[in-house]
PDB file of C-alpha atoms in Angstrom:
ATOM      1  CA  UNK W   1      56.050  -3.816  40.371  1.00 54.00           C
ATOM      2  CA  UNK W   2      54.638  -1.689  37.311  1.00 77.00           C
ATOM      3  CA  UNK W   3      56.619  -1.861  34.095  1.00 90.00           C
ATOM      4  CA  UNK W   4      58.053   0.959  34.265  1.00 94.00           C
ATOM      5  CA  UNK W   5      59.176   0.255  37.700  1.00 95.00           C
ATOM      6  CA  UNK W   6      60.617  -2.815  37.093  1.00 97.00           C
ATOM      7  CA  UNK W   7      62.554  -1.219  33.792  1.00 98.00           C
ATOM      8  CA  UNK W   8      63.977   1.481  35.635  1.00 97.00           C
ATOM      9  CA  UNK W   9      65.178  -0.604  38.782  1.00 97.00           C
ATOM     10  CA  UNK W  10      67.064  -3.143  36.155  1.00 98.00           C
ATOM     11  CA  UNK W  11      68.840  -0.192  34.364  1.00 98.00           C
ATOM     12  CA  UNK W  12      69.547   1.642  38.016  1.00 98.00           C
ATOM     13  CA  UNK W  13      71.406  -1.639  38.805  1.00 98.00           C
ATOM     14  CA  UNK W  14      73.114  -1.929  35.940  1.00 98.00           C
ATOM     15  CA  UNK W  15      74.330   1.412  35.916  1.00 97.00           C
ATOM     16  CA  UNK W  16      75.519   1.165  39.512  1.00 97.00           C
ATOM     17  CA  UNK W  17      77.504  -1.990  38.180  1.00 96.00           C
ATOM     18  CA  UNK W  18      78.960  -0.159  35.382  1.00 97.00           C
ATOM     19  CA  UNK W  19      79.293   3.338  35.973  1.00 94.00           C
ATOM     20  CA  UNK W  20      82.466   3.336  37.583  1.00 95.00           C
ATOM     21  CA  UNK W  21      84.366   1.399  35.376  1.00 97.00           C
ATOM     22  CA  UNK W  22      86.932   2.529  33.122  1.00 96.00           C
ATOM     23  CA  UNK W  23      88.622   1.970  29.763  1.00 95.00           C
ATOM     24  CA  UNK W  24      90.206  -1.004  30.288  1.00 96.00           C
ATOM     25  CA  UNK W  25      87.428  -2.642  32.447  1.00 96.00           C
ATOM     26  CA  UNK W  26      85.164  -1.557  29.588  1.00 97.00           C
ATOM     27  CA  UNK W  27      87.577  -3.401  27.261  1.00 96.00           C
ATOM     28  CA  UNK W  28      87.644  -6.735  28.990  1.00 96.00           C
ATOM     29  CA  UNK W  29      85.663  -9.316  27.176  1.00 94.00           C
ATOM     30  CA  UNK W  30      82.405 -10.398  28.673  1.00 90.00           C
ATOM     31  CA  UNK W  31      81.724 -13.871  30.564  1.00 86.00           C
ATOM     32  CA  UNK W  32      81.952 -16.235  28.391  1.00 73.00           C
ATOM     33  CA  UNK W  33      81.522 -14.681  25.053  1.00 77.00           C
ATOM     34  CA  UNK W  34      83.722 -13.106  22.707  1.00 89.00           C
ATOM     35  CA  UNK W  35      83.044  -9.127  22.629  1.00 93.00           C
ATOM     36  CA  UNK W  36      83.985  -6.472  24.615  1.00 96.00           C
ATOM     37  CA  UNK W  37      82.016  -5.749  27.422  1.00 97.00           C
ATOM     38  CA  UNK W  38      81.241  -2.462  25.555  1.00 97.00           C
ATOM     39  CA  UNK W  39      79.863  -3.818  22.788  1.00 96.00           C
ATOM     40  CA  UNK W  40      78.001  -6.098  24.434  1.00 96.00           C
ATOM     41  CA  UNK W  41      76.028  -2.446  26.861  1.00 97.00           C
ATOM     42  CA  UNK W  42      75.950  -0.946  23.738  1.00 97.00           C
ATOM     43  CA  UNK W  43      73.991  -4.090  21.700  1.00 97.00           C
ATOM     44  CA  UNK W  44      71.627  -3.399  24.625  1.00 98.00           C
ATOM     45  CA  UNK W  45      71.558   0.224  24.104  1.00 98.00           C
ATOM     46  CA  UNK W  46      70.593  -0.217  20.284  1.00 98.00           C
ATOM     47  CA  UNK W  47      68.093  -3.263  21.371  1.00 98.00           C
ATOM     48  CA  UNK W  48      66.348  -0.800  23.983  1.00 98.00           C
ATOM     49  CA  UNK W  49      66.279   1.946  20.786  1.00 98.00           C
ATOM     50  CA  UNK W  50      64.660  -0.764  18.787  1.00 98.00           C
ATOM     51  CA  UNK W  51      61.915  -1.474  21.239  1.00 98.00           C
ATOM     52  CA  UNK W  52      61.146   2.529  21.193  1.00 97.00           C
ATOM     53  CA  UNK W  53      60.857   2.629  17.596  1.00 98.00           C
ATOM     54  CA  UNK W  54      59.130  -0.445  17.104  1.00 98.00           C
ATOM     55  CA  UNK W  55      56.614   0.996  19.951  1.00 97.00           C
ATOM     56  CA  UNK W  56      56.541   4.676  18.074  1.00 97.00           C
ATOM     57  CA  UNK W  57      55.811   3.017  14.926  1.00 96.00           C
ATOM     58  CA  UNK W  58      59.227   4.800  13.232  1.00 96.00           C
ATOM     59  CA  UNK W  59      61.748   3.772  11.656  1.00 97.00           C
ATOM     60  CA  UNK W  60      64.589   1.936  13.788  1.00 97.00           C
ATOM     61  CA  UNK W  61      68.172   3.877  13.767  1.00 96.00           C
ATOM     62  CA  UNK W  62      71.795   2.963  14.389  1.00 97.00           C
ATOM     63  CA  UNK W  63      72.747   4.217  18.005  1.00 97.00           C
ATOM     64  CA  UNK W  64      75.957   6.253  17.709  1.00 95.00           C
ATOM     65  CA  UNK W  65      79.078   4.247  19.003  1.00 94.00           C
ATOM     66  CA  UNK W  66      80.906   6.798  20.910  1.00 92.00           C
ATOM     67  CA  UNK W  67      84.664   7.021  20.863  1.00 91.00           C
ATOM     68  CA  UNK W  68      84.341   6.679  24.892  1.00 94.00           C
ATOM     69  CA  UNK W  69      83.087   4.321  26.428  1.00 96.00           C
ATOM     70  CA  UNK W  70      82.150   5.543  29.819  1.00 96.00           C
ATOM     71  CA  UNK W  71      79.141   7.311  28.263  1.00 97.00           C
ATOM     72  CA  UNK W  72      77.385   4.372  27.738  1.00 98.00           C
ATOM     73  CA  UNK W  73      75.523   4.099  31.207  1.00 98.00           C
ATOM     74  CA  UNK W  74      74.226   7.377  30.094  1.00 97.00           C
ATOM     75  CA  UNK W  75      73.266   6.193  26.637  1.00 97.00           C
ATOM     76  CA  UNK W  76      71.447   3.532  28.424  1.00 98.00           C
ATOM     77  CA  UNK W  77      69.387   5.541  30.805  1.00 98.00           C
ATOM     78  CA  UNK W  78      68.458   7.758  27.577  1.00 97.00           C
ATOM     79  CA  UNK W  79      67.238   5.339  25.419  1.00 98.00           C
ATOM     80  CA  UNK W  80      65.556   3.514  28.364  1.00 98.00           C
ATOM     81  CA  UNK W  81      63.768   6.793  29.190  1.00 98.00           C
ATOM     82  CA  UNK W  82      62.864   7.531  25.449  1.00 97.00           C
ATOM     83  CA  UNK W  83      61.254   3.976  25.410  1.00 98.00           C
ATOM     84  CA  UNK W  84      58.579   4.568  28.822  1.00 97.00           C
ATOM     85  CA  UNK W  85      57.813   8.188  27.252  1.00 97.00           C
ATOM     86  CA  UNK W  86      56.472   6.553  24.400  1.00 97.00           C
ATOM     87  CA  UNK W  87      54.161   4.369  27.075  1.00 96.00           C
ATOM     88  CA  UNK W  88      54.614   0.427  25.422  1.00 97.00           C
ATOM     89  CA  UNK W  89      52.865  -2.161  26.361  1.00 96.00           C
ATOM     90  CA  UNK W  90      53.512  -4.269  29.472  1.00 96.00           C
ATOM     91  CA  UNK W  91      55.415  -7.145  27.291  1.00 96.00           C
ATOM     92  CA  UNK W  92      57.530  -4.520  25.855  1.00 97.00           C
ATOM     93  CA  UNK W  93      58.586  -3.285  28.977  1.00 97.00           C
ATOM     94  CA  UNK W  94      59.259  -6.974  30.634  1.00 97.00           C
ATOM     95  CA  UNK W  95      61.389  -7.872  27.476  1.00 97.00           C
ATOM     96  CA  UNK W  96      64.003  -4.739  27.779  1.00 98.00           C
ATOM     97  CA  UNK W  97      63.977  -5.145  31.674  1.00 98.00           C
ATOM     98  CA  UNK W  98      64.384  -8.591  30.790  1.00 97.00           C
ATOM     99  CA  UNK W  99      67.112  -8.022  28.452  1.00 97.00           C
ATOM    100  CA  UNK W 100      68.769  -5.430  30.707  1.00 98.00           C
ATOM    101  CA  UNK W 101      68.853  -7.906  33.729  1.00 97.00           C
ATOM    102  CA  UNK W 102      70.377 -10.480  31.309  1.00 96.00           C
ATOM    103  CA  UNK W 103      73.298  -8.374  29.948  1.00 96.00           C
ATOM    104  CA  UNK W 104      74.407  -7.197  33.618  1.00 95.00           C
ATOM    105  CA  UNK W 105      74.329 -10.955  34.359  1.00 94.00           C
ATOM    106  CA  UNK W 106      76.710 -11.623  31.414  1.00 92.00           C
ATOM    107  CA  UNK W 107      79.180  -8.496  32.402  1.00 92.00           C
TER     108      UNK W 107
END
């Protein structure tokens, strides 16, 4: 599987794991650690921004915490598309897929 394939197949199941949830699931704090599991999507939301900055060659920028949390799937499948428009390298799209498979492990 391409890159890109294997990229958008981790954030389609994570999104199908998620995007049902609300508030209070959202709330919950993650296996074994000690944020929410939230914060924990949207530290993998900014991560995935990183990578398409770091990619673009621009500067990296805080990703907007929203006041609800059930947008984050989307902010997830934005950023994730933003980073394959800007065409990375292969290792850059195994580590988000990689780091997208790990947080949906973890929630």
């Amino acid at each position: 599987m391409s890159g890109v394939g294997e990229l958008e197949r981790a954030v389609g199941f994570l999104v199908r794991q998620v995007g049902h949830w609300q508030q209070p699931r959202w709330a919950a704090t993650a296996a074994g650690g000690n944020v929410s599991r939230a914060d924990l999507v949207h530290r993998l939301v900014q991560e995935i921004a990183n990578l398409c900055a770091d990619t673009e060659g621009g500067p990296r920028r805080a990703v907007p915490r929203l006041d609800n949390d059930l947008a984050l799937p989307d902010q997830l499948r934005v950023v994730a598309a933003d980073l394959v428009a800007a065409t990375p390298p292969p290792e850059v799209l195994a580590r988000a897929a990689a780091e997208v498979t790990a947080t949906r492990e973890i929630l």
